[in-house]
Amino acid sequence: MRRRRVAAAAGCCLAFLLGTSLNVLFMPGPEHPPPPPRAAAAPPPPPPGEALARQLRERYEEVLRYRQHRAAAAAAAGRRALRPRERRLMDLAPPRTSAEQPRPGPRRRAAADLSLEPPLLGCRDIRNVTGVRYLGSGYTKAVYRAVLNRTLAVALKAVDFGGHDIANCVRQFAALGDCYRLAAYKIVKEMVLLQRLRHANILQLYGYCYQDSNDIPDTLTTITELGSPLEMIQLLQTSWEDRFRICLSLVRLLHYLAHSPLGSVTLLDFRPRQFVIVDGELKVTDLDDASIEESSCTSNSDCFMEFPARNFTLPCSVEGRCQNMNEKRNLYNAYRFFFTYLLPHSAPSSLRPLLDKIVNATGELHWGIDETAAQLERVLNLYKSGEYLQNTTRIPKTEYKRVPEAFIPDENYRCWPSYHHKGCLLSVFDVNEAIEICDSYSQCKAFVLTNQTTWTGRQLVFFKMASNHIVPDPDKITYVKVTG
C-alpha cells in the first residue's frame, strides 16, 4: 500500500513538471530582436602630416580664443596701428589639412593678429647676456637665468629641444620644424595670458625675441621676471609669518583668477613647482596649462572632481555648466599642497582655531574663494594689529632693565623658527610680547630690539642667553632680565 502511494506521488510530480515544461516551451513569446548592425569599419587614421596639421590648428585656435577678449576691447576703442618693427606672435596660421580647406569665396586675410603689446625687452637685450645658467625644464620649456646689462637678472624661457614634447612629436611625425611650432604655441599662450592677466602674484613678462636656432627660423625666447624655486622642505623651516604670507599670496591670486577679465581661470597643472617666490611673495610662473573652459553638464554626476585622497560632486547649473568647478579645483589644490602644511603649524596659539577652521573648510570645499580670502585677510588684520594678543596675559612675569642704544653681539642660542640660522631672531608686536617670548625660553636672559621690521610691520628681536658683553649701537635697544 505504501509502495503504491509513493508511486502515485511520484507520478503526480512528474506530470506537473512535464506540463510546466511544455507550457514554457510552447508559450508565445516576443520576437527575437534583430541582430545588431555590423559596426562600420573605423575610418583609417589620417596621414601623419594631416594629424600634425590638425594639432597645430587646434593649438593656434586655442591662442585665438584667449585673444578674443582683447580683440573685442580693441574694436570698441579703435584698433591701434601696428608699429613697423613690431613682430606678430606666430601670425601665420598653420596650414589647413585637405579636409579643412575653405570653400571658394572672398579672399580673407589668413594671418591672425596675435601681437602682444610692444615689449620692454627684445633680441638686442639678450644678445650680450652674462651669467647664463640652466635652471630646469619641464615637458615643453627649458628655463635659464641670465643677467641683462650686468644689472637685471631675468628668466629666459624657450622650447626645450630635448624635452618630452619635442621628442615625442618628432618620434611620431619626423617633422622637427612643425613639432617645434606645436610646442611653441604653448609658450605663445602663456605670453598672451601673462599680458592679459595682470596681478601682483603673476610673474611679469618683460619681452620676447625671435631668432634662428637649431636650423629653425624664428625660434621664440621669452624674457620674464626671475623668481626663486619654491622648496617646500625649506619653507617648512621658515617662520609662521613667512609661511602665512605664501598662503595669503596664493589666496589673493586664486581670488583674482576666479574673477579675471577672461572669466574663471583654473590651473590644470597645479603643483608647487609651478610657483616661484619673488621678494617673499608667491607668484605663478607657468600658465601654459591654464584654462578658462567651464565643464558642461546635464546632471550633477557630470560635475565629478577626482583627487588622490578625495572626490567631490558639484551641482550642475540650469545653464548646463558645473558651478564654480574652476574655482573649486584651484581651491582644493591650494588646500592639499599648501594650506594643510603651512597654515596651522607653529602659528600663534590664539589664531590656531581660526586657521584650523580655514583649513577644514577648504579641505571639504564648504567655502568658495571669496569666503576663504576674507577669512585669511581677517587673520592678517588680527596679526598686524596685535588683536590676537588680547586674550593672553599681558602682565610681565619678570622684570627687565631697559638699556637704550646698546647691543649684545654674542651670546646667541638657536630657536625654531628663526629668521637667523645661527641665533634666535623672531618678530614681535611690542615689548610685552618680546618679554613673554623670553620668559618662555629657559636660556633667555636678554633680548635686543632692532630697527628692522617684517612684511607685516612687526619688529625683529634677537634673544640672548647672557648679557656679559654689551656694546654701543644707536639703532638698537637692549632689555636685560633682572635677577634677584
Coordinates of C-alpha atoms in Angstrom, one line a residue:
M1 CA 0.0 0.0 0.0
R2 CA 2.8 2.3 0.9
R3 CA 4.6 1.5 -2.3
R4 CA 1.5 2.5 -4.3
R5 CA 1.3 5.9 -2.5
V6 CA 4.9 6.6 -3.3
A7 CA 4.4 5.7 -6.9
A8 CA 1.3 7.8 -7.2
A9 CA 3.0 10.8 -5.6
A10 CA 6.0 10.4 -8.0
G11 CA 3.6 10.2 -10.9
C12 CA 1.9 13.5 -9.9
C13 CA 5.2 15.3 -9.6
L14 CA 6.4 14.0 -12.9
A15 CA 3.1 15.1 -14.6
F16 CA 3.4 18.6 -13.0
L17 CA 7.0 19.0 -14.2
L18 CA 6.2 17.8 -17.7
G19 CA 3.2 20.1 -18.0
T20 CA 5.2 23.1 -16.8
S21 CA 8.0 22.3 -19.2
L22 CA 5.6 22.0 -22.1
N23 CA 3.9 25.3 -21.2
V24 CA 7.2 27.1 -21.1
L25 CA 8.4 25.6 -24.4
F26 CA 5.2 26.4 -26.3
M27 CA 4.0 29.6 -24.7
P28 CA 4.0 32.6 -27.1
G29 CA 6.9 35.0 -26.6
P30 CA 8.4 38.2 -28.0
E31 CA 10.1 38.1 -31.3
H32 CA 13.8 37.7 -31.3
P33 CA 15.5 41.2 -31.7
P34 CA 17.2 41.7 -35.0
P35 CA 20.9 41.2 -34.9
P36 CA 22.9 44.3 -34.2
P37 CA 24.1 46.1 -37.3
R38 CA 27.6 45.3 -38.2
A39 CA 29.9 48.0 -36.8
A40 CA 31.1 50.3 -39.6
A41 CA 34.8 50.0 -40.1
A42 CA 36.7 52.7 -38.3
P43 CA 38.0 55.3 -40.6
P44 CA 41.6 55.0 -41.3
P45 CA 43.8 57.2 -39.3
P46 CA 44.8 60.4 -41.0
P47 CA 48.2 60.6 -42.6
P48 CA 50.9 61.8 -40.2
G49 CA 51.1 65.2 -41.9
E50 CA 47.4 65.9 -41.6
A51 CA 47.3 64.7 -37.9
L52 CA 50.1 67.1 -37.0
A53 CA 48.5 69.9 -39.0
R54 CA 45.2 69.4 -37.1
Q55 CA 47.1 69.6 -33.8
L56 CA 48.8 72.8 -34.9
R57 CA 45.5 74.4 -35.8
E58 CA 43.9 73.3 -32.5
R59 CA 46.8 75.0 -30.6
Y60 CA 46.6 78.0 -32.8
E61 CA 42.8 78.4 -32.3
E62 CA 43.3 78.0 -28.5
V63 CA 45.6 81.0 -28.5
L64 CA 43.0 82.9 -30.6
R65 CA 40.3 82.2 -28.0
Y66 CA 42.4 83.8 -25.3
R67 CA 42.9 86.9 -27.6
Q68 CA 39.2 87.4 -28.2
H69 CA 38.6 89.5 -25.1
R70 CA 41.4 91.8 -26.0
A71 CA 40.3 92.0 -29.7
A72 CA 36.8 92.9 -28.7
A73 CA 38.1 95.7 -26.4
A74 CA 40.4 97.0 -29.2
A75 CA 37.5 97.0 -31.6
A76 CA 35.4 99.1 -29.2
A77 CA 38.2 101.6 -28.6
G78 CA 39.6 101.6 -32.1
R79 CA 42.4 99.2 -33.1
R80 CA 45.8 100.7 -32.7
A81 CA 48.1 100.6 -35.7
L82 CA 50.9 98.1 -35.6
R83 CA 54.3 99.6 -35.4
P84 CA 56.5 98.9 -38.4
R85 CA 59.0 96.9 -36.4
E86 CA 56.6 95.1 -34.2
R87 CA 56.6 91.4 -34.7
R88 CA 53.4 89.3 -34.5
L89 CA 53.5 86.1 -32.5
M90 CA 53.1 83.1 -34.7
D91 CA 51.0 85.3 -37.0
L92 CA 51.0 82.8 -39.9
A93 CA 48.1 80.4 -39.3
P94 CA 49.2 76.7 -39.6
P95 CA 48.4 75.1 -42.9
R96 CA 45.0 73.5 -43.2
T97 CA 44.5 69.8 -44.0
S98 CA 42.8 68.9 -47.2
A99 CA 39.6 68.3 -45.3
E100 CA 39.8 71.7 -43.7
Q101 CA 40.3 73.7 -46.8
P102 CA 37.7 76.5 -47.0
R103 CA 35.2 76.8 -49.9
P104 CA 36.0 79.3 -52.6
G105 CA 34.8 82.8 -51.7
P106 CA 36.0 86.3 -51.0
R107 CA 39.7 86.2 -50.1
R108 CA 40.3 87.0 -46.5
R109 CA 43.5 87.8 -44.6
A110 CA 44.9 84.5 -43.3
A111 CA 47.2 85.9 -40.7
A112 CA 45.6 86.5 -37.3
D113 CA 46.8 89.4 -35.2
L114 CA 48.3 87.7 -32.1
S115 CA 50.7 90.6 -31.4
L116 CA 51.5 91.5 -27.8
E117 CA 52.0 95.0 -26.6
P118 CA 55.3 96.4 -27.6
P119 CA 57.9 94.5 -25.5
L120 CA 60.1 96.3 -23.0
L121 CA 63.0 93.9 -23.8
G122 CA 63.9 92.1 -27.0
C123 CA 66.6 90.4 -29.0
R124 CA 69.0 93.3 -28.7
D125 CA 68.9 92.9 -24.9
I126 CA 69.6 89.2 -24.7
R127 CA 72.4 89.1 -27.3
N128 CA 75.0 90.1 -24.7
V129 CA 73.7 88.5 -21.6
T130 CA 76.0 87.3 -18.9
G131 CA 75.9 84.7 -16.2
V132 CA 73.6 82.4 -18.2
R133 CA 72.7 79.3 -16.0
Y134 CA 70.3 76.5 -16.6
L135 CA 67.6 76.3 -14.0
G136 CA 65.4 73.4 -15.1
S137 CA 62.9 72.2 -17.6
G138 CA 59.5 70.5 -17.9
Y139 CA 57.7 68.8 -20.7
T140 CA 57.9 71.8 -23.1
K141 CA 60.2 74.5 -21.9
A142 CA 63.7 75.0 -20.6
V143 CA 64.4 77.9 -18.2
Y144 CA 67.6 79.8 -17.8
R145 CA 68.8 82.5 -15.5
A146 CA 70.6 85.4 -17.2
V147 CA 71.8 88.9 -16.4
L148 CA 71.0 91.8 -18.8
N149 CA 73.2 94.9 -18.9
R150 CA 75.1 93.5 -15.9
T151 CA 72.3 94.6 -13.6
L152 CA 68.9 93.0 -14.3
A153 CA 68.6 89.3 -13.5
V154 CA 65.8 87.7 -15.6
A155 CA 64.5 84.2 -16.6
L156 CA 64.7 83.2 -20.2
K157 CA 62.2 80.5 -21.4
A158 CA 62.4 78.6 -24.7
V159 CA 61.2 75.4 -26.2
D160 CA 63.4 72.5 -24.9
F161 CA 64.6 70.6 -28.0
G162 CA 65.5 67.7 -25.8
G163 CA 62.2 67.8 -23.9
H164 CA 59.3 65.4 -23.9
D165 CA 57.0 67.3 -26.2
I166 CA 59.5 67.7 -29.0
A167 CA 61.0 64.2 -28.7
N168 CA 57.5 62.6 -28.7
C169 CA 56.3 64.6 -31.6
V170 CA 59.5 64.0 -33.7
R171 CA 59.3 60.3 -33.0
Q172 CA 55.7 60.2 -34.2
F173 CA 55.8 62.7 -37.2
A174 CA 59.5 63.1 -38.0
A175 CA 59.0 66.9 -38.7
L176 CA 61.2 68.9 -36.4
G177 CA 60.0 72.3 -37.7
D178 CA 56.3 71.7 -37.2
C179 CA 56.9 69.9 -33.9
Y180 CA 58.8 73.0 -32.7
R181 CA 55.9 75.1 -33.8
L182 CA 53.4 72.9 -31.9
A183 CA 55.4 73.2 -28.7
A184 CA 56.0 77.0 -29.2
Y185 CA 52.2 77.6 -29.3
K186 CA 52.2 76.7 -25.6
I187 CA 54.7 79.5 -24.9
V188 CA 52.7 81.9 -27.0
K189 CA 49.6 81.0 -25.0
E190 CA 51.5 81.7 -21.8
M191 CA 52.7 85.0 -23.1
V192 CA 49.2 86.1 -24.0
L193 CA 47.9 85.1 -20.5
L194 CA 50.8 86.9 -18.8
Q195 CA 49.8 90.1 -20.6
R196 CA 46.1 89.6 -20.2
L197 CA 46.2 88.6 -16.5
R198 CA 47.9 91.4 -14.6
H199 CA 48.3 90.7 -10.9
A200 CA 50.9 91.1 -8.2
N201 CA 51.1 87.3 -7.8
I202 CA 51.5 86.5 -11.5
L203 CA 55.0 86.6 -13.0
Q204 CA 55.8 89.7 -15.1
L205 CA 56.5 89.3 -18.8
Y206 CA 59.4 91.7 -19.8
G207 CA 59.6 90.8 -23.5
Y208 CA 60.4 88.3 -26.1
C209 CA 62.8 87.6 -29.0
Y210 CA 62.7 85.7 -32.3
Q211 CA 65.9 84.4 -33.7
D212 CA 67.2 81.4 -35.8
S213 CA 68.3 78.4 -33.8
N214 CA 68.9 74.7 -34.4
D215 CA 68.2 75.2 -38.2
I216 CA 64.8 76.5 -37.3
P217 CA 63.9 80.1 -38.2
D218 CA 62.2 82.4 -35.7
T219 CA 62.6 80.3 -32.5
L220 CA 61.0 82.1 -29.6
T221 CA 62.5 83.1 -26.3
T222 CA 60.5 84.9 -23.6
I223 CA 62.1 87.2 -21.0
T224 CA 60.3 87.2 -17.7
E225 CA 60.7 88.2 -14.1
L226 CA 63.1 85.9 -12.1
G227 CA 62.0 84.1 -9.0
S228 CA 63.3 81.6 -6.6
P229 CA 62.0 78.0 -6.9
L230 CA 59.5 77.0 -4.2
E231 CA 61.2 74.5 -1.9
M232 CA 58.6 73.1 0.4
I233 CA 61.2 71.5 2.8
Q234 CA 62.9 74.8 3.2
L235 CA 59.6 76.6 3.5
L236 CA 58.6 74.4 6.4
Q237 CA 61.6 75.6 8.3
T238 CA 60.8 79.3 8.0
S239 CA 58.7 81.4 10.4
W240 CA 55.0 81.0 10.5
E241 CA 54.7 84.7 9.4
D242 CA 56.5 83.9 6.1
R243 CA 54.5 80.8 5.6
F244 CA 51.3 82.6 6.1
R245 CA 52.4 85.2 3.6
I246 CA 52.8 82.4 1.0
C247 CA 49.3 81.2 1.7
L248 CA 47.9 84.7 1.6
S249 CA 49.6 85.4 -1.7
L250 CA 48.1 82.2 -3.1
V251 CA 44.6 83.0 -2.0
R252 CA 44.8 86.5 -3.4
L253 CA 46.0 85.0 -6.7
L254 CA 43.1 82.5 -6.8
H255 CA 40.6 85.2 -6.0
Y256 CA 41.8 87.2 -8.9
L257 CA 41.7 84.1 -11.2
A258 CA 38.2 83.4 -10.2
H259 CA 37.1 86.9 -11.2
S260 CA 39.6 87.6 -14.0
P261 CA 38.9 89.6 -17.2
L262 CA 38.9 86.2 -19.1
G263 CA 36.4 84.6 -16.7
S264 CA 37.2 81.9 -14.1
V265 CA 40.7 80.6 -14.8
T266 CA 41.8 77.2 -13.5
L267 CA 45.4 75.9 -13.2
L268 CA 45.3 72.4 -14.6
D269 CA 48.9 71.7 -13.6
F270 CA 48.7 72.9 -10.0
R271 CA 51.9 71.9 -8.2
P272 CA 54.4 73.8 -6.1
R273 CA 56.9 73.7 -9.0
Q274 CA 54.6 75.9 -11.0
F275 CA 55.2 78.8 -8.5
V276 CA 58.2 80.9 -7.5
I277 CA 59.0 83.3 -4.7
V278 CA 59.8 87.0 -5.6
D279 CA 60.7 89.2 -2.6
G280 CA 58.7 86.9 -0.2
E281 CA 55.6 86.8 -2.4
L282 CA 54.3 83.7 -4.2
K283 CA 53.9 84.1 -7.9
V284 CA 52.6 81.6 -10.5
T285 CA 55.1 81.2 -13.3
D286 CA 53.6 78.6 -15.7
L287 CA 50.3 79.4 -17.3
D288 CA 50.6 77.2 -20.4
D289 CA 48.2 74.7 -18.8
A290 CA 45.7 77.3 -17.6
S291 CA 42.2 77.0 -18.9
I292 CA 39.0 79.2 -18.9
E293 CA 36.8 76.4 -20.1
E294 CA 34.0 75.5 -17.7
S295 CA 32.8 71.9 -17.8
S296 CA 29.4 71.3 -19.4
C297 CA 26.9 69.0 -17.7
T298 CA 23.4 67.6 -17.9
S299 CA 23.3 66.4 -14.3
N300 CA 25.3 66.6 -11.1
S301 CA 27.0 63.4 -11.8
D302 CA 28.8 65.1 -14.7
C303 CA 30.4 67.5 -12.3
F304 CA 32.7 65.0 -10.7
M305 CA 36.1 66.1 -9.4
E306 CA 38.6 63.4 -8.5
F307 CA 41.7 63.9 -6.4
P308 CA 44.1 61.3 -5.0
A309 CA 42.6 61.4 -1.5
R310 CA 39.2 62.9 -2.1
N311 CA 36.4 63.2 -4.6
F312 CA 33.7 65.9 -5.0
T313 CA 30.5 66.2 -7.0
L314 CA 29.4 69.8 -7.7
P315 CA 26.0 71.0 -8.8
C316 CA 25.1 71.3 -12.4
S317 CA 23.6 74.7 -13.2
V318 CA 20.4 75.4 -15.3
E319 CA 22.8 76.7 -18.0
G320 CA 24.4 73.3 -18.2
R321 CA 27.7 74.2 -16.5
C322 CA 29.3 72.8 -13.4
Q323 CA 29.0 75.5 -10.8
N324 CA 32.4 77.1 -9.9
M325 CA 34.4 74.0 -10.9
N326 CA 37.4 76.0 -12.0
E327 CA 37.4 77.9 -8.7
K328 CA 36.9 74.9 -6.5
R329 CA 39.6 72.9 -8.3
N330 CA 42.1 75.6 -7.6
L331 CA 41.0 76.0 -4.0
Y332 CA 41.2 72.3 -3.2
N333 CA 44.7 72.1 -4.8
A334 CA 45.7 75.0 -2.6
Y335 CA 44.5 73.1 0.4
R336 CA 46.3 69.9 -0.3
F337 CA 49.6 71.4 -1.5
F338 CA 49.8 74.5 0.7
F339 CA 47.3 75.1 3.5
T340 CA 47.5 71.8 5.2
Y341 CA 51.3 72.1 5.6
L342 CA 51.9 75.8 6.0
L343 CA 48.9 77.4 7.8
P344 CA 48.5 75.9 11.3
H345 CA 52.0 74.8 12.1
S346 CA 53.7 76.9 14.8
A347 CA 51.1 79.6 14.4
P348 CA 50.2 81.9 17.5
S349 CA 48.0 79.8 19.8
S350 CA 45.2 82.3 19.7
L351 CA 45.0 82.2 15.9
R352 CA 45.0 78.4 15.6
P353 CA 41.2 77.9 16.0
L354 CA 40.6 80.3 13.1
L355 CA 43.3 78.8 11.0
D356 CA 42.0 75.2 11.6
K357 CA 38.6 76.4 10.5
I358 CA 40.1 77.7 7.3
V359 CA 42.0 74.5 6.6
N360 CA 38.9 72.3 7.3
A361 CA 36.5 74.4 5.3
T362 CA 38.8 74.4 2.2
G363 CA 39.5 70.7 2.6
E364 CA 35.8 70.0 2.5
L365 CA 35.1 72.7 -0.1
H366 CA 32.5 74.2 2.2
W367 CA 33.8 77.7 1.3
G368 CA 34.4 79.3 -2.0
I369 CA 37.4 81.5 -2.8
D370 CA 35.6 84.7 -1.7
E371 CA 35.0 83.5 1.9
T372 CA 38.5 81.9 2.1
A373 CA 40.1 85.2 1.0
A374 CA 38.0 87.2 3.5
Q375 CA 39.0 84.9 6.4
L376 CA 42.7 85.0 5.6
E377 CA 42.6 88.8 5.4
R378 CA 40.9 88.7 8.8
V379 CA 43.8 86.7 10.1
L380 CA 46.2 89.2 8.7
N381 CA 44.4 92.1 10.4
L382 CA 44.4 90.3 13.7
Y383 CA 48.1 89.6 13.4
K384 CA 49.2 93.1 12.3
S385 CA 47.1 94.9 14.8
G386 CA 48.1 92.8 17.8
E387 CA 44.4 91.9 18.5
Y388 CA 45.4 88.3 18.6
L389 CA 47.2 89.1 21.9
Q390 CA 44.2 90.5 23.7
N391 CA 43.2 87.2 25.2
T392 CA 46.7 86.5 26.6
T393 CA 48.2 87.6 29.8
R394 CA 49.9 90.9 29.2
I395 CA 51.4 91.4 32.6
P396 CA 55.2 90.7 32.6
K397 CA 56.2 87.9 35.0
T398 CA 59.8 89.1 35.1
E399 CA 61.4 92.5 35.5
Y400 CA 63.7 93.7 32.7
K401 CA 66.2 96.6 32.6
R402 CA 66.0 98.8 29.5
V403 CA 69.4 99.7 28.1
P404 CA 69.0 102.2 25.1
E405 CA 71.4 102.4 22.2
A406 CA 73.0 99.1 23.1
F407 CA 73.5 95.7 21.5
I408 CA 74.8 92.2 22.6
P409 CA 76.9 90.9 19.7
D410 CA 77.4 87.4 21.0
E411 CA 75.6 85.1 23.5
N412 CA 73.4 83.6 20.8
Y413 CA 71.3 80.4 21.1
R414 CA 69.2 78.8 18.4
C415 CA 65.5 78.6 18.4
W416 CA 62.9 77.5 15.9
P417 CA 61.7 79.0 13.7
S418 CA 64.2 81.8 13.5
Y419 CA 65.0 84.5 10.9
H420 CA 68.7 83.9 11.6
H421 CA 70.2 80.4 11.3
K422 CA 72.8 81.0 13.9
G423 CA 70.7 82.8 16.5
C424 CA 67.2 83.3 17.8
L425 CA 65.7 86.2 15.8
L426 CA 61.9 86.5 16.0
S427 CA 59.3 89.1 15.2
V428 CA 57.1 90.7 17.9
F429 CA 54.2 93.1 18.1
D430 CA 55.6 95.0 21.0
V431 CA 57.9 94.8 24.0
N432 CA 55.4 92.9 26.1
E433 CA 55.3 90.1 23.5
A434 CA 59.1 90.0 23.5
I435 CA 59.1 89.6 27.3
E436 CA 56.6 86.8 27.0
I437 CA 58.8 85.0 24.5
C438 CA 62.0 85.5 26.5
D439 CA 60.2 84.2 29.6
S440 CA 59.2 81.1 27.7
Y441 CA 62.8 80.1 27.0
S442 CA 64.8 78.9 30.0
Q443 CA 68.1 80.0 28.4
C444 CA 66.9 83.5 27.5
K445 CA 68.4 86.2 29.7
A446 CA 68.1 89.3 27.5
F447 CA 66.7 90.5 24.1
V448 CA 67.6 93.2 21.7
L449 CA 65.0 95.3 19.7
T450 CA 66.3 96.1 16.2
N451 CA 65.1 98.7 13.8
Q452 CA 64.3 96.0 11.2
T453 CA 60.7 95.0 10.5
T454 CA 59.0 92.2 8.7
W455 CA 56.5 92.5 5.9
T456 CA 53.7 93.0 8.4
G457 CA 55.5 95.8 10.2
R458 CA 56.4 93.7 13.2
Q459 CA 59.8 94.4 14.9
L460 CA 62.6 91.8 14.7
V461 CA 64.2 90.9 18.1
F462 CA 67.3 89.0 18.9
F463 CA 67.0 86.8 22.0
K464 CA 70.2 86.2 24.0
M465 CA 71.4 83.7 26.6
A466 CA 73.5 86.3 28.5
S467 CA 74.4 90.0 28.7
N468 CA 78.1 89.9 29.7
H469 CA 79.2 92.0 26.8
I470 CA 77.1 95.0 25.7
V471 CA 78.4 97.4 23.0
P472 CA 77.0 100.7 21.9
D473 CA 74.6 100.7 18.9
P474 CA 72.4 103.7 18.2
D475 CA 69.8 101.6 16.2
K476 CA 69.1 99.1 18.9
I477 CA 67.6 98.8 22.5
T478 CA 68.6 96.0 24.8
Y479 CA 66.4 94.6 27.6
V480 CA 68.2 92.6 30.3
K481 CA 66.4 90.3 32.7
V482 CA 66.8 91.4 36.3
T483 CA 67.7 88.5 38.6
G484 CA 67.2 88.7 42.4

